[in-house]
mmCIF file of C-alpha atoms and ligand atoms in Angstrom:
data_model
loop_
_atom_site.group_PDB
_atom_site.id
_atom_site.type_symbol
_atom_site.label_atom_id
_atom_site.label_comp_id
_atom_site.label_asym_id
_atom_site.label_seq_id
_atom_site.Cartn_x
_atom_site.Cartn_y
_atom_site.Cartn_z
ATOM 1 C CA MET A 1 16.775 -44.347 55.027
ATOM 2 C CA LEU A 2 13.601 -43.116 56.716
ATOM 3 C CA ASN A 3 13.507 -43.996 60.413
ATOM 4 C CA ILE A 4 10.400 -43.201 62.431
ATOM 5 C CA VAL A 5 9.478 -43.573 66.086
ATOM 6 C CA LEU A 6 5.707 -43.876 66.396
ATOM 7 C CA PHE A 7 4.829 -42.689 69.873
ATOM 8 C CA GLY A 8 1.737 -42.504 72.050
ATOM 9 C CA PRO A 9 0.034 -44.032 75.068
ATOM 10 C CA PRO A 10 -1.443 -47.558 75.060
ATOM 11 C CA GLY A 11 -4.552 -47.561 72.881
ATOM 12 C CA SER A 12 -3.541 -44.505 70.846
ATOM 13 C CA GLY A 13 -3.572 -46.474 67.562
ATOM 14 C CA LYS A 14 0.140 -47.090 66.969
ATOM 15 C CA GLY A 15 -0.402 -50.609 65.583
ATOM 16 C CA THR A 16 -3.089 -49.482 63.112
ATOM 17 C CA GLN A 17 -1.135 -46.484 61.843
ATOM 18 C CA SER A 18 2.170 -48.413 61.633
ATOM 19 C CA GLU A 19 0.595 -50.864 59.197
ATOM 20 C CA LYS A 20 -0.502 -48.027 56.937
ATOM 21 C CA ILE A 21 2.872 -46.263 57.122
ATOM 22 C CA ILE A 22 4.650 -49.558 56.302
ATOM 23 C CA ASP A 23 2.402 -50.126 53.265
ATOM 24 C CA LYS A 24 3.117 -46.659 51.947
ATOM 25 C CA TYR A 25 6.853 -46.338 52.632
ATOM 26 C CA GLY A 26 8.061 -49.974 52.707
ATOM 27 C CA LEU A 27 9.612 -49.706 56.169
ATOM 28 C CA THR A 28 10.627 -52.582 58.433
ATOM 29 C CA HIS A 29 8.423 -52.824 61.531
ATOM 30 C CA PHE A 30 9.766 -53.186 65.057
ATOM 31 C CA SER A 31 6.986 -53.648 67.605
ATOM 32 C CA THR A 32 8.495 -54.700 70.916
ATOM 33 C CA GLY A 33 4.983 -55.635 72.158
ATOM 34 C CA ASP A 34 4.508 -58.021 69.183
ATOM 35 C CA MET A 35 8.031 -59.395 69.619
ATOM 36 C CA LEU A 36 7.385 -60.101 73.305
ATOM 37 C CA ARG A 37 3.995 -61.717 72.577
ATOM 38 C CA ALA A 38 5.724 -63.983 70.025
ATOM 39 C CA GLU A 39 8.311 -65.002 72.653
ATOM 40 C CA LEU A 40 5.462 -65.702 75.071
ATOM 41 C CA ALA A 41 3.548 -67.811 72.542
ATOM 42 C CA ALA A 42 6.727 -69.808 71.766
ATOM 43 C CA GLU A 43 7.306 -70.250 75.524
ATOM 44 C CA THR A 44 10.942 -69.166 75.288
ATOM 45 C CA GLU A 45 12.885 -68.301 78.420
ATOM 46 C CA LEU A 46 12.566 -64.619 77.557
ATOM 47 C CA GLY A 47 8.810 -65.054 77.078
ATOM 48 C CA LEU A 48 8.470 -66.712 80.462
ATOM 49 C CA GLN A 49 10.434 -63.883 82.108
ATOM 50 C CA ALA A 50 8.246 -61.249 80.440
ATOM 51 C CA LYS A 51 4.838 -62.869 81.035
ATOM 52 C CA SER A 52 4.045 -61.736 84.579
ATOM 53 C CA ILE A 53 5.532 -58.273 83.955
ATOM 54 C CA MET A 54 3.282 -57.756 80.915
ATOM 55 C CA GLU A 55 0.225 -59.076 82.739
ATOM 56 C CA LYS A 56 0.753 -56.373 85.369
ATOM 57 C CA GLY A 57 1.326 -53.669 82.750
ATOM 58 C CA GLU A 58 4.866 -52.975 83.988
ATOM 59 C CA LEU A 59 7.869 -52.491 81.697
ATOM 60 C CA VAL A 60 10.115 -55.378 80.732
ATOM 61 C CA PRO A 61 13.729 -54.505 81.773
ATOM 62 C CA ASP A 62 15.643 -52.268 79.359
ATOM 63 C CA GLU A 63 18.499 -54.799 78.847
ATOM 64 C CA ILE A 64 16.040 -57.419 77.539
ATOM 65 C CA ILE A 65 14.329 -54.980 75.188
ATOM 66 C CA ILE A 66 17.574 -53.478 73.892
ATOM 67 C CA GLY A 67 19.012 -56.975 73.309
ATOM 68 C CA MET A 68 15.919 -57.971 71.312
ATOM 69 C CA ILE A 69 16.146 -54.849 69.130
ATOM 70 C CA ARG A 70 19.907 -55.251 68.626
ATOM 71 C CA ASN A 71 19.415 -58.836 67.353
ATOM 72 C CA LYS A 72 16.675 -57.883 64.952
ATOM 73 C CA ILE A 73 18.305 -54.712 63.601
ATOM 74 C CA SER A 74 21.505 -56.602 62.771
ATOM 75 C CA GLU A 75 19.468 -58.882 60.446
ATOM 76 C CA GLU A 76 18.027 -55.912 58.547
ATOM 77 C CA SER A 77 21.058 -54.209 57.048
ATOM 78 C CA ASP A 78 19.402 -53.654 53.639
ATOM 79 C CA ALA A 79 16.115 -52.224 54.972
ATOM 80 C CA ARG A 80 14.741 -49.009 53.415
ATOM 81 C CA GLY A 81 14.045 -47.712 56.877
ATOM 82 C CA PHE A 82 12.570 -48.661 60.218
ATOM 83 C CA ILE A 83 9.418 -47.848 62.133
ATOM 84 C CA PHE A 84 9.615 -48.323 65.887
ATOM 85 C CA ASP A 85 6.250 -48.945 67.545
ATOM 86 C CA GLY A 86 6.032 -49.210 71.339
ATOM 87 C CA PHE A 87 9.792 -48.594 71.579
ATOM 88 C CA PRO A 88 11.711 -46.681 72.946
ATOM 89 C CA ARG A 89 9.612 -46.627 76.101
ATOM 90 C CA THR A 90 12.273 -45.227 78.464
ATOM 91 C CA VAL A 91 14.958 -42.579 78.021
ATOM 92 C CA ALA A 92 17.592 -45.341 78.463
ATOM 93 C CA GLN A 93 16.042 -47.250 75.538
ATOM 94 C CA ALA A 94 16.087 -44.066 73.426
ATOM 95 C CA GLY A 95 19.796 -43.562 74.132
ATOM 96 C CA ALA A 96 20.563 -47.202 73.291
ATOM 97 C CA LEU A 97 18.621 -46.902 70.036
ATOM 98 C CA ASP A 98 20.640 -43.837 69.021
ATOM 99 C CA SER A 99 23.874 -45.798 69.581
ATOM 100 C CA LEU A 100 22.643 -48.807 67.593
ATOM 101 C CA LEU A 101 21.568 -46.631 64.667
ATOM 102 C CA ASP A 102 24.824 -44.710 64.830
ATOM 103 C CA GLU A 103 26.716 -48.005 64.411
ATOM 104 C CA LEU A 104 24.657 -48.601 61.252
ATOM 105 C CA GLY A 105 25.450 -45.096 60.012
ATOM 106 C CA THR A 106 21.873 -43.879 60.318
ATOM 107 C CA LYS A 107 19.588 -42.022 62.776
ATOM 108 C CA ILE A 108 15.991 -41.321 63.815
ATOM 109 C CA ASP A 109 14.429 -38.761 61.467
ATOM 110 C CA VAL A 110 11.210 -38.077 63.316
ATOM 111 C CA MET A 111 9.027 -38.997 66.290
ATOM 112 C CA LEU A 112 5.344 -38.985 65.408
ATOM 113 C CA GLY A 113 3.119 -38.745 68.490
ATOM 114 C CA LEU A 114 -0.527 -39.849 68.550
ATOM 115 C CA GLU A 115 -2.307 -37.656 71.088
ATOM 116 C CA VAL A 116 -5.409 -39.179 72.730
ATOM 117 C CA GLU A 117 -6.961 -38.346 76.095
ATOM 118 C CA ARG A 118 -7.162 -40.809 78.948
ATOM 119 C CA GLN A 119 -10.860 -41.801 78.964
ATOM 120 C CA GLU A 120 -10.807 -42.474 75.207
ATOM 121 C CA LEU A 121 -7.761 -44.757 75.699
ATOM 122 C CA ILE A 122 -9.511 -46.719 78.440
ATOM 123 C CA ASP A 123 -12.685 -47.108 76.332
ATOM 124 C CA ARG A 124 -10.724 -48.342 73.293
ATOM 125 C CA LEU A 125 -8.619 -50.833 75.273
ATOM 126 C CA LEU A 126 -11.632 -52.268 77.125
ATOM 127 C CA LYS A 127 -13.353 -52.748 73.759
ATOM 128 C CA ARG A 128 -10.239 -54.454 72.324
ATOM 129 C CA GLY A 129 -10.132 -56.692 75.412
ATOM 130 C CA GLN A 130 -13.696 -57.836 74.725
ATOM 131 C CA GLU A 131 -13.072 -58.364 71.008
ATOM 132 C CA GLN A 132 -9.577 -59.858 71.000
ATOM 133 C CA GLY A 133 -9.057 -61.141 74.524
ATOM 134 C CA ARG A 134 -5.552 -59.691 75.000
ATOM 135 C CA ALA A 135 -4.555 -60.617 78.558
ATOM 136 C CA ASP A 136 -3.484 -57.066 79.483
ATOM 137 C CA ASP A 137 -6.647 -55.344 78.196
ATOM 138 C CA ASN A 138 -8.538 -55.420 81.512
ATOM 139 C CA LEU A 139 -9.354 -52.301 83.555
ATOM 140 C CA GLU A 140 -6.791 -52.790 86.322
ATOM 141 C CA THR A 141 -3.899 -53.431 83.920
ATOM 142 C CA ILE A 142 -5.021 -50.698 81.518
ATOM 143 C CA GLU A 143 -4.934 -48.126 84.327
ATOM 144 C CA ASN A 144 -1.454 -49.274 85.331
ATOM 145 C CA ARG A 145 -0.200 -49.186 81.707
ATOM 146 C CA ILE A 146 -1.374 -45.577 81.425
ATOM 147 C CA LYS A 147 0.339 -44.696 84.718
ATOM 148 C CA VAL A 148 3.563 -46.391 83.596
ATOM 149 C CA TYR A 149 3.308 -44.463 80.323
ATOM 150 C CA GLU A 150 2.930 -41.147 82.157
ATOM 151 C CA ASP A 151 5.747 -41.841 84.636
ATOM 152 C CA GLN A 152 8.364 -43.678 82.569
ATOM 153 C CA THR A 153 7.540 -43.273 78.881
ATOM 154 C CA SER A 154 6.311 -39.699 78.415
ATOM 155 C CA PRO A 155 9.854 -38.318 79.172
ATOM 156 C CA VAL A 156 10.957 -39.959 75.899
ATOM 157 C CA MET A 157 8.944 -37.260 74.125
ATOM 158 C CA GLY A 158 11.189 -34.587 75.686
ATOM 159 C CA TYR A 159 14.246 -36.532 74.543
ATOM 160 C CA TYR A 160 13.214 -36.165 70.884
ATOM 161 C CA GLU A 161 11.651 -32.720 71.355
ATOM 162 C CA SER A 162 15.012 -31.353 72.481
ATOM 163 C CA GLN A 163 16.447 -32.610 69.169
ATOM 164 C CA GLY A 164 13.609 -30.874 67.265
ATOM 165 C CA LYS A 165 12.213 -34.240 66.115
ATOM 166 C CA TYR A 166 8.839 -34.460 67.895
ATOM 167 C CA HIS A 167 5.626 -33.867 65.928
ATOM 168 C CA GLY A 168 2.243 -34.550 67.506
ATOM 169 C CA VAL A 169 -0.990 -35.401 65.714
ATOM 170 C CA ASN A 170 -4.537 -35.571 67.088
ATOM 171 C CA GLY A 171 -5.156 -39.329 67.428
ATOM 172 C CA VAL A 172 -8.957 -39.027 67.565
ATOM 173 C CA GLY A 173 -10.879 -39.086 64.274
ATOM 174 C CA SER A 174 -11.062 -41.377 61.268
ATOM 175 C CA ILE A 175 -8.137 -43.731 60.616
ATOM 176 C CA ASP A 176 -7.582 -42.089 57.222
ATOM 177 C CA ASP A 177 -7.626 -38.529 58.585
ATOM 178 C CA ILE A 178 -5.082 -39.432 61.254
ATOM 179 C CA PHE A 179 -2.959 -41.180 58.618
ATOM 180 C CA GLY A 180 -3.193 -38.024 56.501
ATOM 181 C CA GLY A 181 -1.830 -35.991 59.417
ATOM 182 C CA LEU A 182 1.098 -38.389 59.838
ATOM 183 C CA THR A 183 2.010 -38.548 56.153
ATOM 184 C CA GLY A 184 1.776 -34.737 55.961
ATOM 185 C CA ILE A 185 4.558 -34.515 58.540
ATOM 186 C CA ILE A 186 6.666 -37.204 56.817
ATOM 187 C CA GLU A 187 6.352 -35.516 53.413
ATOM 188 C CA ALA A 188 7.433 -32.176 54.890
ATOM 189 C CA LEU A 189 10.673 -33.612 56.379
HETATM 190 P P1 ADP B 1 0.344 -51.145 74.522
HETATM 191 O O1 ADP B 1 1.132 -49.984 74.028
HETATM 192 O O2 ADP B 1 -0.978 -51.319 73.824
HETATM 193 O O3 ADP B 1 0.196 -51.201 76.017
HETATM 194 P P2 ADP B 1 2.394 -53.087 73.584
HETATM 195 O O4 ADP B 1 1.932 -54.191 72.737
HETATM 196 O O5 ADP B 1 3.295 -52.054 72.974
HETATM 197 O O6 ADP B 1 1.093 -52.477 74.200
HETATM 198 O O7 ADP B 1 3.150 -53.664 74.892
HETATM 199 C C1 ADP B 1 2.549 -54.614 75.739
HETATM 200 C C2 ADP B 1 3.434 -54.817 76.979
HETATM 201 O O8 ADP B 1 4.718 -55.320 76.578
HETATM 202 C C3 ADP B 1 3.767 -53.561 77.787
HETATM 203 O O9 ADP B 1 2.755 -53.245 78.728
HETATM 204 C C4 ADP B 1 5.094 -53.961 78.452
HETATM 205 O O10 ADP B 1 4.888 -54.838 79.540
HETATM 206 C C5 ADP B 1 5.777 -54.764 77.362
HETATM 207 N N1 ADP B 1 6.632 -53.921 76.485
HETATM 208 C C6 ADP B 1 6.422 -53.679 75.153
HETATM 209 N N2 ADP B 1 7.371 -52.880 74.645
HETATM 210 C C7 ADP B 1 8.207 -52.597 75.687
HETATM 211 C C8 ADP B 1 9.388 -51.785 75.816
HETATM 212 N N3 ADP B 1 9.894 -51.114 74.771
HETATM 213 N N4 ADP B 1 9.959 -51.713 77.044
HETATM 214 C C9 ADP B 1 9.469 -52.376 78.098
HETATM 215 N N5 ADP B 1 8.371 -53.149 78.051
HETATM 216 C C10 ADP B 1 7.739 -53.254 76.860
#
């Protein structure tokens, strides 16, 4: 199996690059943001719990996220590999993911980090807010999402770095050039 964590701040292009990686390597996609938005759209109890947290740009509690991933992973026993996008977002989530994968007899091979500076992130997310109307793409929430990323999520990079699994790529440039950087790392594994 090939198991990838795609990492980076909000607006760094994880969704765009995941699609391309999935097309090329046939991986199963886990986007906790997409999963939560689906729960919200279906007005499930979990969706209702998550709504106000997401609108503020805060993190949904680890137990909820880990439970969601555990359910979905258990349905995917014959997958060729997984790509995790927007997850793990805390060190506790990273530890839980390692245990889940261990139970399946597999592990994370690599964390690919998209590196983009703050003002570029804000510009991209404001533009996406205008084009797609995502409720959390407004300036106040964007600034909080970046702060939450810096405080709670960036330590996850150290978690994988200490295992020698972190590889960063410049996330500014053409979509194809960035994709080329990511596939270069995957091919060299
Ligand atoms: P982005 O990275 O563009 O901010 P996502 O679509 O990954 O957006 O996530 C949107 C929101 O969903 C987050 O701001 C957070 O509230 C919630 N969320 C998504 N994934 C997680 C996670 N792994 N842990 C906690 N909250 C999450």
